[in-house]
Short mmCIF file of C-alpha atoms in Angstrom, two decimals:
data_model
loop_
_atom_site.label_atom_id
_atom_site.label_comp_id
_atom_site.label_asym_id
_atom_site.label_seq_id
_atom_site.Cartn_x
_atom_site.Cartn_y
_atom_site.Cartn_z
CA MET A 1 197.27 32.01 4.93
CA VAL A 2 196.52 31.94 1.26
CA LYS A 3 195.46 28.84 -0.54
CA PHE A 4 197.65 28.27 -3.58
CA LEU A 5 196.66 24.87 -4.98
CA LYS A 6 194.05 26.33 -7.26
CA PRO A 7 193.11 25.78 -10.88
CA ASN A 8 195.61 27.23 -13.40
CA LYS A 9 198.54 26.80 -11.03
CA ALA A 10 201.64 25.33 -12.63
CA VAL A 11 203.06 22.44 -10.65
CA ILE A 12 205.76 19.86 -11.07
CA VAL A 13 204.88 16.21 -10.68
CA LEU A 14 207.26 14.55 -8.26
CA GLN A 15 206.37 10.87 -8.29
CA GLY A 16 205.31 8.27 -10.74
CA ARG A 17 205.90 7.84 -14.41
CA TYR A 18 205.58 11.59 -15.03
CA ALA A 19 208.04 12.64 -12.34
CA GLY A 20 209.81 15.84 -13.29
CA ARG A 21 207.12 16.93 -15.74
CA LYS A 22 205.34 20.23 -15.53
CA ALA A 23 201.59 20.25 -15.27
CA VAL A 24 198.75 22.64 -14.66
CA ILE A 25 196.01 22.08 -12.10
CA VAL A 26 192.62 21.85 -13.78
CA LYS A 27 190.48 20.95 -10.78
CA SER A 28 191.40 20.47 -7.16
CA PHE A 29 189.66 18.24 -4.64
CA ASP A 30 190.86 19.50 -1.29
CA GLU A 31 188.77 17.26 0.90
CA GLY A 32 189.15 14.27 -1.34
CA THR A 33 186.43 11.95 -2.57
CA ARG A 34 185.10 8.60 -1.46
CA ASP A 35 187.64 6.75 -3.60
CA ARG A 36 190.51 9.04 -2.70
CA PRO A 37 190.16 10.26 0.86
CA TYR A 38 193.06 12.68 0.58
CA GLY A 39 193.65 16.02 -1.05
CA HIS A 40 194.30 15.54 -4.74
CA CYS A 41 193.84 17.35 -8.01
CA LEU A 42 193.27 16.72 -11.65
CA VAL A 43 196.26 17.90 -13.63
CA ALA A 44 196.98 18.18 -17.31
CA GLY A 45 200.66 18.01 -18.07
CA ILE A 46 203.27 17.64 -20.72
CA LYS A 47 204.46 14.16 -21.47
CA LYS A 48 206.85 15.20 -24.20
CA TYR A 49 208.11 18.75 -24.36
CA PRO A 50 208.36 20.63 -27.65
CA SER A 51 211.85 20.86 -29.08
CA LYS A 52 213.83 24.04 -29.48
CA VAL A 53 212.72 25.90 -32.59
CA ILE A 54 215.32 28.02 -34.39
CA ARG A 55 214.81 30.72 -36.98
CA LYS A 56 216.50 28.68 -39.68
CA ASP A 57 213.85 25.98 -39.57
CA SER A 58 211.41 25.57 -42.40
CA ALA A 59 207.70 25.76 -41.68
CA LYS A 60 207.35 22.01 -41.83
CA LYS A 61 210.20 21.53 -39.37
CA THR A 62 208.83 24.16 -37.01
CA ALA A 63 205.48 22.43 -37.02
CA LYS A 64 207.12 19.11 -36.24
CA LYS A 65 209.29 20.57 -33.47
CA SER A 66 206.41 22.37 -31.76
CA ARG A 67 204.48 19.23 -31.03
CA VAL A 68 203.50 18.63 -27.44
CA LYS A 69 202.35 15.34 -26.00
CA CYS A 70 200.04 15.58 -22.99
CA PHE A 71 198.76 13.56 -20.11
CA VAL A 72 195.81 13.88 -17.78
CA LYS A 73 196.07 12.50 -14.28
CA LEU A 74 194.70 12.62 -10.77
CA VAL A 75 197.64 13.30 -8.44
CA ASN A 76 197.91 13.48 -4.67
CA TYR A 77 198.99 16.89 -3.38
CA GLN A 78 201.94 15.23 -1.70
CA HIS A 79 203.31 14.21 -5.06
CA LEU A 80 203.29 17.71 -6.49
CA MET A 81 205.63 20.63 -6.07
CA PRO A 82 203.74 23.89 -6.52
CA THR A 83 205.46 26.77 -8.26
CA ARG A 84 204.85 30.47 -8.37
CA TYR A 85 203.84 30.26 -12.04
CA THR A 86 200.35 30.01 -13.46
CA LEU A 87 199.11 28.97 -16.85
CA ASP A 88 195.71 30.29 -17.74
CA VAL A 89 194.60 27.94 -20.44
CA ASP A 90 190.95 27.10 -20.33
CA LEU A 91 190.81 23.33 -19.88
CA LYS A 92 187.79 23.04 -17.62
CA ASP A 93 185.39 21.96 -20.34
CA VAL A 94 187.82 19.52 -21.87
CA VAL A 95 189.32 17.87 -18.81
CA THR A 96 186.78 16.73 -16.25
CA ALA A 97 186.76 14.08 -13.58
CA ASP A 98 184.86 11.56 -15.67
CA VAL A 99 187.41 11.72 -18.46
CA LEU A 100 189.60 9.19 -16.69
CA GLN A 101 187.00 6.45 -16.70
CA THR A 102 187.34 5.16 -20.21
CA LYS A 103 190.38 5.05 -22.40
CA ASP A 104 188.86 6.73 -25.46
CA LYS A 105 187.53 9.65 -23.38
CA LYS A 106 190.98 10.09 -21.95
CA VAL A 107 192.59 10.02 -25.37
CA ALA A 108 190.11 12.58 -26.66
CA ALA A 109 190.81 14.86 -23.69
CA CYS A 110 194.55 14.51 -24.20
CA LYS A 111 194.16 15.43 -27.87
CA ALA A 112 192.16 18.52 -26.99
CA THR A 113 194.65 19.68 -24.35
CA LYS A 114 197.43 19.01 -26.83
CA GLU A 115 195.87 21.49 -29.24
CA ARG A 116 195.45 24.11 -26.53
CA PHE A 117 199.00 23.66 -25.29
CA GLU A 118 200.43 23.81 -28.78
CA GLU A 119 198.68 27.04 -29.65
CA ARG A 120 199.86 28.53 -26.38
CA PHE A 121 203.42 27.41 -27.09
CA LYS A 122 203.32 28.97 -30.56
CA THR A 123 202.38 32.37 -29.15
CA GLY A 124 205.59 32.31 -27.13
CA LYS A 125 203.94 33.02 -23.79
CA ASN A 126 204.48 30.92 -20.63
CA ARG A 127 207.88 29.94 -21.89
CA TRP A 128 208.86 28.46 -18.54
CA PHE A 129 206.06 25.94 -18.70
CA PHE A 130 207.18 24.52 -22.02
CA THR A 131 210.84 24.15 -21.18
CA LYS A 132 212.03 20.87 -19.81
CA LEU A 133 213.07 20.89 -16.17
CA ARG A 134 216.71 19.89 -16.05
CA PHE A 135 217.73 17.59 -13.22
CA MET B 1 228.75 41.86 24.07
CA VAL B 2 225.47 43.74 24.03
CA ALA B 3 224.39 41.96 20.88
CA ALA B 4 225.01 38.55 22.41
CA LYS B 5 222.94 39.46 25.44
CA LYS B 6 220.11 40.70 23.27
CA THR B 7 219.91 37.49 21.25
CA LYS B 8 219.90 35.46 24.44
CA LYS B 9 217.00 37.47 25.81
CA THR B 10 214.89 37.19 22.68
CA HIS B 11 215.83 33.54 22.41
CA GLU B 12 214.44 32.91 25.87
CA SER B 13 211.29 34.81 25.08
CA ILE B 14 210.72 32.69 21.97
CA ASN B 15 211.13 29.61 24.13
CA ASN B 16 208.61 30.98 26.60
CA ARG B 17 206.15 31.75 23.88
CA LEU B 18 206.61 28.30 22.35
CA ALA B 19 205.99 26.70 25.74
CA LEU B 20 202.76 28.67 26.01
CA VAL B 21 201.69 27.52 22.54
CA MET B 22 202.41 23.92 23.47
CA LYS B 23 200.25 24.29 26.53
CA SER B 24 197.32 26.27 25.18
CA GLY B 25 197.43 26.31 21.41
CA LYS B 26 197.44 23.98 18.44
CA TYR B 27 200.55 23.03 16.57
CA THR B 28 202.01 20.23 14.47
CA LEU B 29 205.52 18.89 14.60
CA GLY B 30 207.44 17.45 11.72
CA TYR B 31 208.11 18.08 8.05
CA LYS B 32 205.20 16.12 6.60
CA THR B 33 202.54 17.79 8.71
CA VAL B 34 204.14 21.21 8.23
CA LEU B 35 203.72 20.86 4.46
CA LYS B 36 200.17 19.59 4.96
CA SER B 37 199.31 22.59 7.09
CA LEU B 38 200.72 24.91 4.44
CA ARG B 39 198.77 23.27 1.63
CA SER B 40 195.40 23.44 3.35
CA SER B 41 193.11 26.38 2.95
CA LYS B 42 191.53 28.75 5.38
CA ASP B 43 187.88 28.21 4.52
CA GLU B 44 185.47 27.26 7.22
CA ARG B 45 184.15 23.80 6.58
CA MET B 46 181.85 21.37 8.28
CA VAL B 47 184.03 19.27 10.50
CA GLU B 48 181.88 16.18 10.33
CA TYR B 49 182.39 15.92 6.58
CA LEU B 50 186.11 15.53 7.00
CA TYR B 51 187.92 12.39 7.89
CA PHE B 52 190.72 14.32 9.53
CA VAL B 53 191.20 17.60 11.33
CA VAL B 54 192.14 20.42 9.02
CA LEU B 55 195.27 22.13 10.15
CA ASP B 56 196.05 25.54 8.77
CA GLY B 57 199.51 26.85 9.53
CA LYS B 58 200.09 30.42 10.67
CA LEU B 59 203.77 30.42 11.59
CA ILE B 60 206.49 27.96 10.72
CA ILE B 61 209.58 27.46 12.86
CA ILE B 62 212.60 25.70 11.37
CA ALA B 63 215.64 24.48 13.31
CA ASN B 64 219.04 25.67 12.14
CA ASN B 65 220.36 22.23 11.22
CA CYS B 66 217.48 21.45 8.93
CA PRO B 67 218.87 20.15 5.60
CA PRO B 68 219.08 23.07 3.18
CA LEU B 69 216.90 21.47 0.50
CA ARG B 70 214.13 20.84 3.00
CA LYS B 71 214.54 24.33 4.42
CA SER B 72 214.21 25.89 0.96
CA GLU B 73 211.19 23.75 0.18
CA ILE B 74 209.37 24.85 3.33
CA GLU B 75 210.31 28.47 2.70
CA TYR B 76 209.01 28.26 -0.87
CA TYR B 77 205.67 26.82 0.25
CA ALA B 78 205.46 29.51 2.93
CA MET B 79 206.19 32.19 0.33
CA LEU B 80 203.35 30.86 -1.83
CA CYS B 81 200.83 31.03 0.98
CA LYS B 82 202.29 34.14 2.67
CA VAL B 83 203.00 32.49 6.01
CA GLY B 84 205.91 33.64 8.14
CA VAL B 85 208.93 31.43 8.69
CA HIS B 86 211.08 31.81 11.77
CA HIS B 87 214.57 30.33 11.78
CA TYR B 88 215.04 29.08 15.29
CA ASN B 89 218.35 29.82 16.89
CA GLY B 90 219.20 26.25 17.81
CA ASN B 91 219.23 22.81 16.27
CA ASN B 92 216.51 20.22 16.22
CA VAL B 93 217.49 18.85 19.62
CA ASP B 94 217.04 22.32 21.14
CA LEU B 95 213.77 22.89 19.34
CA GLY B 96 212.46 19.57 20.63
CA THR B 97 213.42 20.57 24.15
CA ALA B 98 211.79 23.95 23.70
CA CYS B 99 208.59 22.18 22.72
CA GLY B 100 208.84 20.08 25.85
CA LYS B 101 209.32 16.87 23.89
CA TYR B 102 211.90 14.16 24.34
CA PHE B 103 212.51 13.84 20.61
CA ARG B 104 214.11 16.06 17.99
CA VAL B 105 211.92 18.51 16.09
CA CYS B 106 213.27 19.94 12.88
CA CYS B 107 210.28 22.01 11.86
CA LEU B 108 206.96 22.84 13.40
CA SER B 109 203.86 24.70 12.39
CA ILE B 110 201.73 26.78 14.73
CA VAL B 111 198.04 26.45 13.89
CA GLU B 112 196.39 28.22 16.82
CA PRO B 113 198.55 30.32 19.10
CA GLY B 114 196.25 29.94 22.11
CA ASP B 115 197.17 32.45 24.80
CA SER B 116 200.55 33.18 23.31
CA ASP B 117 201.40 36.30 21.33
CA ILE B 118 203.97 34.48 19.24
CA LEU B 119 202.33 35.46 15.98
CA LYS B 120 202.66 39.16 16.75
CA SER B 121 206.04 39.25 18.39
CA VAL B 122 207.84 36.88 16.04
CA PRO B 123 207.01 38.40 12.67
CA GLY B 124 208.84 35.71 10.76
CA ASP B 125 211.94 36.51 8.75
CA HIS B 126 211.85 35.21 5.22
#
């Protein structure tokens, strides 16, 4: 019996506004907290996927197409579908539990994860994570 | 002819083992709790800190008329946490009867086998 809902696991959000989006677990709270007495985790996900970049594109167009829009959210385990993929992007210092308390902290965290996701997308690794899930 | 007899014999033995688990071991019935038992981890924790009892699945049994999407979802979770899945030779009515319940059981998760040797003899076919 191996625990699989660990940090760096890629998951798919199943419910809510971000249903169908891919996310990565940053921190998991298995026992829950006082406010949320159920197993949940802090995820950082993609709100808007980067578009398909072709070789013909100019540098300006490539830069525009590779933009990623992110979200940070606390999600119940029941509303996630775990996958066998992982994404090892270091987000622990950027995305913490207190980020969700004020709006400007959240925006700053989203901007920082956006940069990390974009640089990961540009290297061409973890291609599955940055493709939109078709359904 | 021989093959049919063999499946009947093993089928009965699974039923016997399940009955023993129901009597002496810990189990959960139903899709929601099966997924919960697969998500939870194996670490020893202080029980008084928890609001609920932590259930940690060791073997999953799925009835044969389980909807295919649900069956695949349970199998995928079980693959991620390396837990065996046994496809029961019977539908949810039969599985409920085998558990000694008067309701239908589509999937169940064995947490503690108790006196039964179901975890060794039913290796779980993925």
